[in-house]
Short mmCIF file of C-alpha atoms and ligand atoms in Angstrom, two decimals:
data_model
loop_
_atom_site.label_atom_id
_atom_site.label_comp_id
_atom_site.label_asym_id
_atom_site.label_seq_id
_atom_site.Cartn_x
_atom_site.Cartn_y
_atom_site.Cartn_z
CA MET Z 179 -62.58 21.70 53.67
CA SER Z 180 -61.94 18.88 51.84
CA LEU Z 181 -64.27 15.94 50.50
CA ILE Z 182 -61.51 13.48 50.27
CA GLY Z 183 -62.45 10.53 52.82
CA LYS Z 184 -65.59 12.12 53.77
CA GLN Z 185 -67.81 10.88 50.94
CA ARG Z 186 -67.20 9.23 47.36
CA ILE Z 187 -66.27 11.85 44.76
CA VAL Z 188 -66.94 11.40 41.02
CA ILE Z 189 -65.25 13.97 38.94
CA GLY Z 190 -66.69 13.90 35.49
CA MET Z 191 -64.51 15.43 32.73
CA TYR Z 192 -66.53 15.76 29.58
CA ASP Z 193 -64.18 16.34 26.94
CA GLY Z 194 -65.26 18.93 24.50
CA PHE Z 195 -68.54 19.68 26.15
CA GLY Z 196 -69.01 23.09 25.49
CA MET Z 197 -72.13 25.36 26.90
CA ASP Z 198 -73.62 24.83 23.47
CA TYR Z 199 -73.87 21.29 23.83
CA PHE Z 200 -75.20 21.57 27.30
CA ASN Z 201 -77.99 23.97 25.87
CA ALA Z 202 -78.78 21.93 22.86
CA SER Z 203 -80.34 18.81 24.57
CA PRO Z 204 -82.74 18.20 27.43
CA LEU Z 205 -80.17 16.50 29.72
CA PRO Z 206 -82.45 15.69 32.69
CA ALA Z 207 -79.67 14.28 35.13
CA PHE Z 208 -77.05 17.12 34.31
CA ARG Z 209 -79.80 19.44 34.62
CA SER Z 210 -81.38 18.24 38.18
CA MET Z 211 -77.93 18.17 39.35
CA ALA Z 212 -77.28 21.56 38.39
CA ARG Z 213 -80.45 22.81 39.81
CA ASP Z 214 -80.37 20.84 43.20
CA GLY Z 215 -76.64 21.46 43.60
CA PHE Z 216 -74.43 24.21 42.04
CA PHE Z 217 -74.24 25.27 38.45
CA LYS Z 218 -72.44 27.98 36.78
CA PRO Z 219 -71.02 28.49 33.33
CA VAL Z 220 -67.02 29.03 33.67
CA SER Z 221 -63.92 29.23 31.55
CA ALA Z 222 -61.52 26.67 30.24
CA VAL Z 223 -57.85 27.36 30.77
CA PHE Z 224 -55.98 28.57 27.54
CA PRO Z 225 -55.13 27.15 25.57
CA THR Z 226 -58.28 25.15 25.44
CA VAL Z 227 -56.64 21.77 24.54
CA THR Z 228 -57.09 18.70 26.55
CA ASN Z 229 -53.90 18.08 28.70
CA ALA Z 230 -53.78 21.64 29.92
CA ASN Z 231 -57.21 21.41 31.14
CA ASN Z 232 -57.11 17.90 32.33
CA ALA Z 233 -54.11 18.65 34.26
CA SER Z 234 -55.68 21.70 35.75
CA ILE Z 235 -58.96 19.84 36.85
CA CYS Z 236 -57.11 17.01 38.27
CA CYS Z 237 -54.88 19.23 40.40
CA GLY Z 238 -57.09 21.92 40.96
CA ALA Z 239 -54.53 24.35 39.91
CA TRP Z 240 -53.31 26.67 36.91
CA PRO Z 241 -50.80 25.90 34.35
CA LYS Z 242 -48.04 28.13 36.07
CA ASP Z 243 -48.40 25.64 38.78
CA HIS Z 244 -48.69 22.09 37.54
CA GLY Z 245 -46.59 22.92 34.52
CA ILE Z 246 -48.95 21.40 31.69
CA THR Z 247 -49.42 24.14 28.89
CA GLY Z 248 -50.44 22.16 25.95
CA ASN Z 249 -50.53 18.51 24.58
CA SER Z 250 -47.01 19.19 23.29
CA TYR Z 251 -43.81 21.53 23.85
CA PHE Z 252 -40.69 22.54 21.88
CA ASN Z 253 -37.77 20.76 23.46
CA GLU Z 254 -35.09 23.48 22.98
CA ARG Z 255 -32.39 21.15 23.67
CA THR Z 256 -33.16 18.61 20.88
CA GLY Z 257 -34.91 20.97 18.71
CA GLU Z 258 -38.24 18.86 18.53
CA ALA Z 259 -41.76 19.13 19.65
CA ASP Z 260 -42.47 16.28 22.48
CA TYR Z 261 -45.65 15.25 23.61
CA MET Z 262 -46.28 16.65 27.10
CA GLU Z 263 -48.18 13.56 28.35
CA SER Z 264 -45.96 12.00 31.11
CA ALA Z 265 -46.59 12.53 34.74
CA ASP Z 266 -43.08 13.60 35.10
CA PHE Z 267 -44.09 16.90 33.77
CA ILE Z 268 -46.70 17.29 36.38
CA ARG Z 269 -45.15 19.50 39.17
CA ILE Z 270 -47.94 19.38 41.82
CA PRO Z 271 -49.89 16.35 43.40
CA THR Z 272 -53.19 15.64 41.56
CA VAL Z 273 -56.27 14.78 43.47
CA ILE Z 274 -55.67 11.21 42.76
CA GLN Z 275 -52.14 11.62 44.65
CA ARG Z 276 -53.47 13.47 47.39
CA ALA Z 277 -56.18 10.92 47.91
CA ALA Z 278 -53.69 7.98 47.80
CA GLU Z 279 -52.01 10.03 50.53
CA ARG Z 280 -54.91 9.81 52.78
CA GLY Z 281 -55.42 6.31 52.22
CA VAL Z 282 -58.37 6.81 49.91
CA LYS Z 283 -58.33 4.69 46.78
CA SER Z 284 -58.96 6.18 43.23
CA ALA Z 285 -59.98 4.92 39.80
CA LEU Z 286 -58.97 6.71 36.74
CA LEU Z 287 -61.09 5.89 33.69
CA THR Z 288 -60.44 7.57 30.66
CA CYS Z 289 -60.85 6.68 26.83
CA LYS Z 290 -57.16 7.53 26.05
CA VAL Z 291 -54.07 5.66 27.03
CA LYS Z 292 -52.17 9.07 27.18
CA THR Z 293 -54.31 10.17 30.08
CA ILE Z 294 -53.14 7.37 32.12
CA HIS Z 295 -49.56 8.47 31.54
CA LEU Z 296 -50.31 11.86 32.45
CA LEU Z 297 -52.78 11.68 35.56
CA GLY Z 298 -52.77 7.76 36.39
CA ARG Z 299 -49.97 8.12 39.32
CA GLY Z 300 -51.34 6.95 42.66
CA ALA Z 301 -54.55 5.33 41.16
CA ALA Z 302 -55.49 1.88 42.36
CA ILE Z 303 -57.53 1.49 39.01
CA ALA Z 304 -56.60 2.98 35.69
CA VAL Z 305 -58.27 1.97 32.85
CA ALA Z 306 -58.20 3.09 29.18
CA ALA Z 307 -61.17 2.25 27.09
CA GLU Z 308 -58.80 2.21 24.04
CA ALA Z 309 -56.60 -0.60 25.44
CA PRO Z 310 -58.73 -2.14 28.42
CA PRO Z 311 -57.28 -4.80 30.65
CA PRO Z 312 -58.64 -8.20 29.84
CA GLU Z 313 -60.61 -8.52 33.10
CA PHE Z 314 -62.27 -5.40 32.13
CA VAL Z 315 -63.27 -6.59 28.74
CA ALA Z 316 -64.59 -9.93 30.33
CA LEU Z 317 -66.94 -8.05 32.73
CA TYR Z 318 -68.08 -5.20 30.46
CA GLY Z 319 -67.53 -6.34 26.89
CA LYS Z 320 -65.03 -5.14 24.39
CA PRO Z 321 -65.26 -1.34 23.92
CA ALA Z 322 -65.90 0.39 20.49
CA ASP Z 323 -63.12 1.95 18.67
CA ILE Z 324 -61.60 5.14 20.02
CA TYR Z 325 -62.81 7.18 17.03
CA SER Z 326 -66.59 6.55 18.12
CA ARG Z 327 -69.00 7.99 20.45
CA GLU Z 328 -69.86 4.64 21.78
CA ILE Z 329 -66.51 4.10 23.47
CA ASN Z 330 -67.96 7.06 25.84
CA TYR Z 331 -70.80 4.87 26.84
CA TRP Z 332 -68.69 1.98 27.81
CA LEU Z 333 -66.50 4.02 29.91
CA TRP Z 334 -69.53 5.61 31.89
CA ARG Z 335 -71.08 2.03 32.03
CA VAL Z 336 -67.89 0.75 33.79
CA ALA Z 337 -67.92 3.91 36.19
CA ALA Z 338 -71.60 3.39 37.08
CA ASP Z 339 -70.63 -0.28 37.94
CA ILE Z 340 -67.54 0.41 40.02
CA LEU Z 341 -69.86 2.95 41.85
CA ARG Z 342 -72.16 0.12 42.33
CA ARG Z 343 -69.96 -2.53 43.41
CA ARG Z 344 -66.41 -1.28 44.55
CA ARG Z 345 -67.45 0.85 47.66
CA ASP Z 346 -63.75 0.77 48.59
CA ILE Z 347 -63.14 3.23 45.72
CA GLY Z 348 -63.36 6.64 47.14
CA LEU Z 349 -62.63 8.79 44.01
CA LEU Z 350 -63.38 8.48 40.49
CA TYR Z 351 -62.10 10.44 37.72
CA VAL Z 352 -63.80 10.07 34.53
CA HIS Z 353 -62.39 11.31 31.37
CA THR Z 354 -64.47 10.58 27.89
CA THR Z 355 -63.14 11.74 24.32
CA ASP Z 356 -64.16 14.72 22.30
CA TYR Z 357 -64.20 12.47 19.10
CA PRO Z 358 -68.03 13.18 18.98
CA MET Z 359 -67.71 16.77 19.22
CA HIS Z 360 -65.09 16.81 16.53
CA MET Z 361 -67.58 15.16 14.30
CA TRP Z 362 -70.82 16.62 15.10
CA ALA Z 363 -72.23 20.18 16.04
CA PRO Z 364 -74.63 20.38 19.05
CA ALA Z 365 -77.86 20.41 17.08
CA ALA Z 366 -76.69 17.05 15.29
CA GLU Z 367 -78.81 13.96 15.59
CA GLU Z 368 -75.62 12.08 16.37
CA SER Z 369 -74.55 14.77 18.89
CA LYS Z 370 -77.97 14.75 20.86
CA GLU Z 371 -77.95 10.80 21.10
CA HIS Z 372 -74.35 11.06 22.51
CA MET Z 373 -75.16 13.60 25.24
CA GLU Z 374 -78.59 11.77 25.97
CA THR Z 375 -77.07 8.67 26.34
CA LEU Z 376 -74.08 10.09 28.51
CA ASP Z 377 -77.04 11.87 30.47
CA GLY Z 378 -78.74 8.39 31.02
CA LEU Z 379 -75.46 6.79 32.36
CA LEU Z 380 -74.94 9.78 34.52
CA ALA Z 381 -78.55 9.22 36.08
CA GLU Z 382 -77.47 5.50 36.63
CA ALA Z 383 -74.36 6.45 38.27
CA ARG Z 384 -76.04 8.52 40.47
CA ALA Z 385 -78.60 5.98 41.42
CA GLY Z 386 -75.93 3.33 42.17
CA ALA Z 387 -74.19 6.04 44.45
CA PRO Z 388 -76.50 8.23 46.21
CA ASP Z 389 -74.12 9.05 48.74
CA ALA Z 390 -71.53 10.42 46.30
CA ALA Z 391 -70.39 13.92 45.44
CA PHE Z 392 -70.76 14.43 41.44
CA LEU Z 393 -68.22 17.17 40.19
CA LEU Z 394 -68.80 17.59 36.51
CA THR Z 395 -67.00 20.00 34.13
CA ALA Z 396 -65.15 19.86 30.61
CA ASP Z 397 -61.87 21.04 29.21
CA HIS Z 398 -63.12 23.04 26.07
CA GLY Z 399 -65.96 23.46 23.70
CA MET Z 400 -65.50 23.19 19.94
CA ASN Z 401 -66.06 25.17 16.70
CA TYR Z 402 -66.34 25.17 13.07
CA LYS Z 403 -62.81 26.23 11.68
CA ARG Z 404 -62.22 27.61 8.12
CA ARG Z 405 -58.62 27.82 7.70
CA CYS Z 406 -55.31 26.44 9.16
CA TRP Z 407 -51.71 28.45 9.13
CA ASP Z 408 -48.55 26.99 9.03
CA LEU Z 409 -46.97 29.60 11.00
CA PHE Z 410 -43.38 28.45 10.30
CA LYS Z 411 -44.03 28.61 6.46
CA ALA Z 412 -46.11 31.69 6.73
CA CYS Z 413 -43.43 33.69 8.61
CA ARG Z 414 -40.91 32.44 6.22
CA GLU Z 415 -42.80 33.64 3.25
CA SER Z 416 -43.26 37.14 4.53
CA GLY Z 417 -39.55 37.54 5.27
CA ALA Z 418 -39.85 37.05 9.11
CA GLU Z 419 -38.50 33.58 9.67
CA VAL Z 420 -38.71 31.92 12.91
CA ARG Z 421 -36.71 29.06 14.73
CA PHE Z 422 -40.07 27.15 15.62
CA ALA Z 423 -43.70 27.23 15.54
CA LEU Z 424 -46.12 24.65 17.45
CA SER Z 425 -49.83 24.14 17.49
CA ALA Z 426 -50.67 23.81 21.31
CA GLU Z 427 -53.06 21.15 20.34
CA LYS Z 428 -50.37 18.75 18.63
CA ASP Z 429 -50.96 15.27 19.96
CA ARG Z 430 -50.71 11.56 18.68
CA TYR Z 431 -54.57 11.43 18.09
CA VAL Z 432 -54.51 12.66 14.33
CA LYS Z 433 -57.57 11.11 12.73
CA HIS Z 434 -60.17 13.46 13.72
CA HIS Z 435 -58.74 16.96 13.48
CA ARG Z 436 -55.03 16.38 12.38
CA THR Z 437 -54.26 17.89 15.65
CA PHE Z 438 -54.78 21.46 14.62
CA GLY Z 439 -55.61 24.02 17.19
CA GLY Z 440 -56.55 27.60 17.67
CA ALA Z 441 -53.43 28.69 19.75
CA ALA Z 442 -50.00 28.41 18.71
CA TRP Z 443 -46.43 29.12 20.11
CA VAL Z 444 -43.65 30.78 18.36
CA TRP Z 445 -39.74 30.67 18.99
CA LEU Z 446 -37.60 33.10 17.52
CA LYS Z 447 -34.37 32.79 15.79
CA SER Z 448 -33.14 35.85 17.82
CA PRO Z 449 -35.04 38.13 20.43
CA ALA Z 450 -34.22 41.03 17.92
CA ASP Z 451 -36.86 39.59 15.64
CA GLU Z 452 -39.91 39.96 18.19
CA GLU Z 453 -41.36 42.92 16.77
CA ARG Z 454 -40.79 42.25 13.06
CA VAL Z 455 -42.32 38.43 13.79
CA ALA Z 456 -45.37 39.65 15.69
CA HIS Z 457 -46.36 42.11 12.81
CA ALA Z 458 -45.94 39.47 10.36
CA LEU Z 459 -48.04 37.05 12.32
CA LEU Z 460 -50.86 39.90 12.98
CA ASP Z 461 -50.89 40.45 9.01
CA LEU Z 462 -52.28 36.96 8.45
CA LYS Z 463 -55.93 36.71 8.31
CA GLY Z 464 -57.74 35.35 11.59
CA ILE Z 465 -55.08 36.18 13.95
CA GLU Z 466 -56.68 38.37 16.53
CA ALA Z 467 -53.63 38.82 18.96
CA VAL Z 468 -49.82 38.10 19.50
CA LEU Z 469 -48.30 38.22 23.00
CA PRO Z 470 -44.90 38.23 24.39
CA ARG Z 471 -44.25 35.30 26.57
CA ARG Z 472 -44.14 36.86 29.95
CA ALA Z 473 -47.18 38.76 29.26
CA ALA Z 474 -49.01 35.37 28.12
CA ALA Z 475 -48.03 33.43 31.06
CA GLU Z 476 -48.97 36.33 33.44
CA LYS Z 477 -52.47 36.82 31.73
CA PHE Z 478 -53.50 33.14 31.14
CA GLY Z 479 -51.71 31.63 34.40
CA LEU Z 480 -49.32 29.93 32.02
CA MET Z 481 -45.80 28.45 33.23
CA ALA Z 482 -43.58 30.82 30.99
CA GLU Z 483 -40.77 28.45 30.19
CA ARG Z 484 -43.03 25.75 28.85
CA ILE Z 485 -44.70 28.16 26.28
CA GLY Z 486 -43.07 30.03 23.16
CA GLU Z 487 -41.22 33.30 23.09
CA LEU Z 488 -44.72 34.47 21.29
CA ALA Z 489 -48.14 33.29 22.13
CA VAL Z 490 -50.36 33.40 19.01
CA PHE Z 491 -54.29 33.49 19.37
CA GLY Z 492 -56.44 32.55 16.40
CA ASP Z 493 -60.10 33.83 15.91
CA ALA Z 494 -62.98 31.46 15.92
CA GLU Z 495 -62.43 30.31 12.60
CA THR Z 496 -58.53 30.04 12.66
CA VAL Z 497 -56.46 26.98 13.74
CA PHE Z 498 -52.58 26.20 13.57
CA GLY Z 499 -50.51 23.28 12.37
CA GLU Z 500 -48.07 21.64 10.01
CA LEU Z 501 -49.03 21.88 6.51
CA GLU Z 502 -47.44 21.23 2.88
CA THR Z 503 -48.03 25.15 2.25
CA PRO Z 504 -48.55 28.16 4.65
CA MET Z 505 -52.07 28.06 4.49
CA GLU Z 506 -55.01 25.49 3.84
CA GLU Z 507 -58.62 26.26 3.55
CA LEU Z 508 -60.36 23.51 5.64
CA GLU Z 509 -63.21 21.15 4.90
CA PRO Z 510 -66.68 22.93 5.81
CA SER Z 511 -67.39 19.97 8.45
CA TYR Z 512 -63.74 20.77 10.22
CA ARG Z 513 -64.18 21.40 13.67
CA SER Z 514 -61.81 21.82 16.73
CA HIS Z 515 -60.78 23.86 19.70
CA GLY Z 516 -57.48 25.39 20.99
CA SER Z 517 -58.51 29.46 20.96
CA LEU Z 518 -60.20 31.74 23.52
CA HIS Z 519 -63.54 30.88 21.52
CA GLU Z 520 -63.95 27.55 22.97
CA SER Z 521 -63.66 28.52 26.73
CA ARG Z 522 -67.20 28.41 27.73
CA ILE Z 523 -67.86 25.29 29.48
CA PRO Z 524 -70.47 24.56 32.27
CA LEU Z 525 -69.24 23.54 35.93
CA ILE Z 526 -71.70 21.53 38.14
CA ILE Z 527 -71.20 20.23 41.77
CA TYR Z 528 -73.91 18.13 43.17
CA ASN Z 529 -74.37 16.57 46.59
CA SER Z 530 -71.44 18.02 48.31
CA SER Z 531 -71.44 17.36 52.04
CA VAL Z 532 -69.19 20.17 52.61
CA PRO Z 533 -70.28 23.62 52.17
CA LEU Z 534 -69.22 25.45 49.01
CA PRO Z 535 -67.58 28.78 48.62
CA PRO Z 536 -69.40 31.65 47.23
CA ALA Z 537 -70.34 31.54 43.51
CA GLU Z 538 -67.88 34.20 42.75
CA ALA Z 539 -65.19 31.69 43.68
CA PHE Z 540 -65.92 29.46 40.68
CA SER Z 541 -64.71 31.40 37.39
CA ALA Z 542 -62.65 28.29 35.38
CA ASN Z 543 -63.08 24.63 35.58
CA LEU Z 544 -60.02 23.95 37.71
CA ASP Z 545 -62.17 25.46 40.64
CA LEU Z 546 -64.15 22.40 40.34
CA THR Z 547 -61.47 20.64 42.32
CA ARG Z 548 -59.69 23.62 43.77
CA HIS Z 549 -62.00 24.71 46.91
CA ILE Z 550 -63.38 21.15 47.96
CA VAL Z 551 -61.07 18.40 46.93
CA GLN Z 552 -57.56 19.52 48.37
ZN1 ZN D 218 -60.17 17.67 24.77
#
């Protein structure tokens, strides 16, 4: 049974909101929704990067079905990495498109322009806080810089106001930025202020739309990282040269984490190299697993042709990216995601007018929309 058209729906995708952030602050609005509705800690999709998870939540499906397996992919034709941030890469309709097919208008509110390109098709309103339309600036003021926590406050203030004033909008998809999580651990004062402010804005949104269902989750958590490997250079150094290595996290927003992430794909020069390269990778400190393409696709619900010939899994302290040297020790303040260690996130459904399936049906963030927003 679908909520679309039955009641207004607010999908809150809180970027980087791991369970440790949920547990570190009182968050009375989140907690009362969890208590009175449905709450379960669930898993993010692997790799724990934004686009793969945002597409999964927005489609209610695994990457094997929608096709977004990371922020970037390797274009085998050009031999270059391309950003996977166009709606053309998504092979099934998003909840926004499904709503439009039924005559229900949606608003996509996000901090980053890339999310509009990826998920904005079919939305009646599509606003990126980093480049807002003039009429939004006139109404709500100029948002803070994209590399700030205040930009998330602007975004949720807009969401709460649209809920109050635009009753014709039947679905809101609100996607914050994880910059604050990259900058501050859950116990930091700045982080608590960020989460408490977002909690207050959630309470305001609920007060302005008592009829609406709120569906809340995240794309991944965040951890401190100690080291980064450039797998192309590291493999070359150990005599097991590869064709290409790519951090699944690589995107345009380089400032806060240089787009290093805890998962990588490797393409081989020849299929015969597979075992030798896998061994060379497993010899590197901080790599906890290497899987061949088919096995990785099967295990994590990925689209095989859009991942590498080898999937490389970092431990909680290890990330991958492009470096001047094979390995770099990172600053102690460095935080990022992408690995299996950033998988635990909250899932909350509040005020749904359709009955929910049993709790066992919810194991991943994409289950937020899979069962009741089809
Ligand atoms: Zn993210």
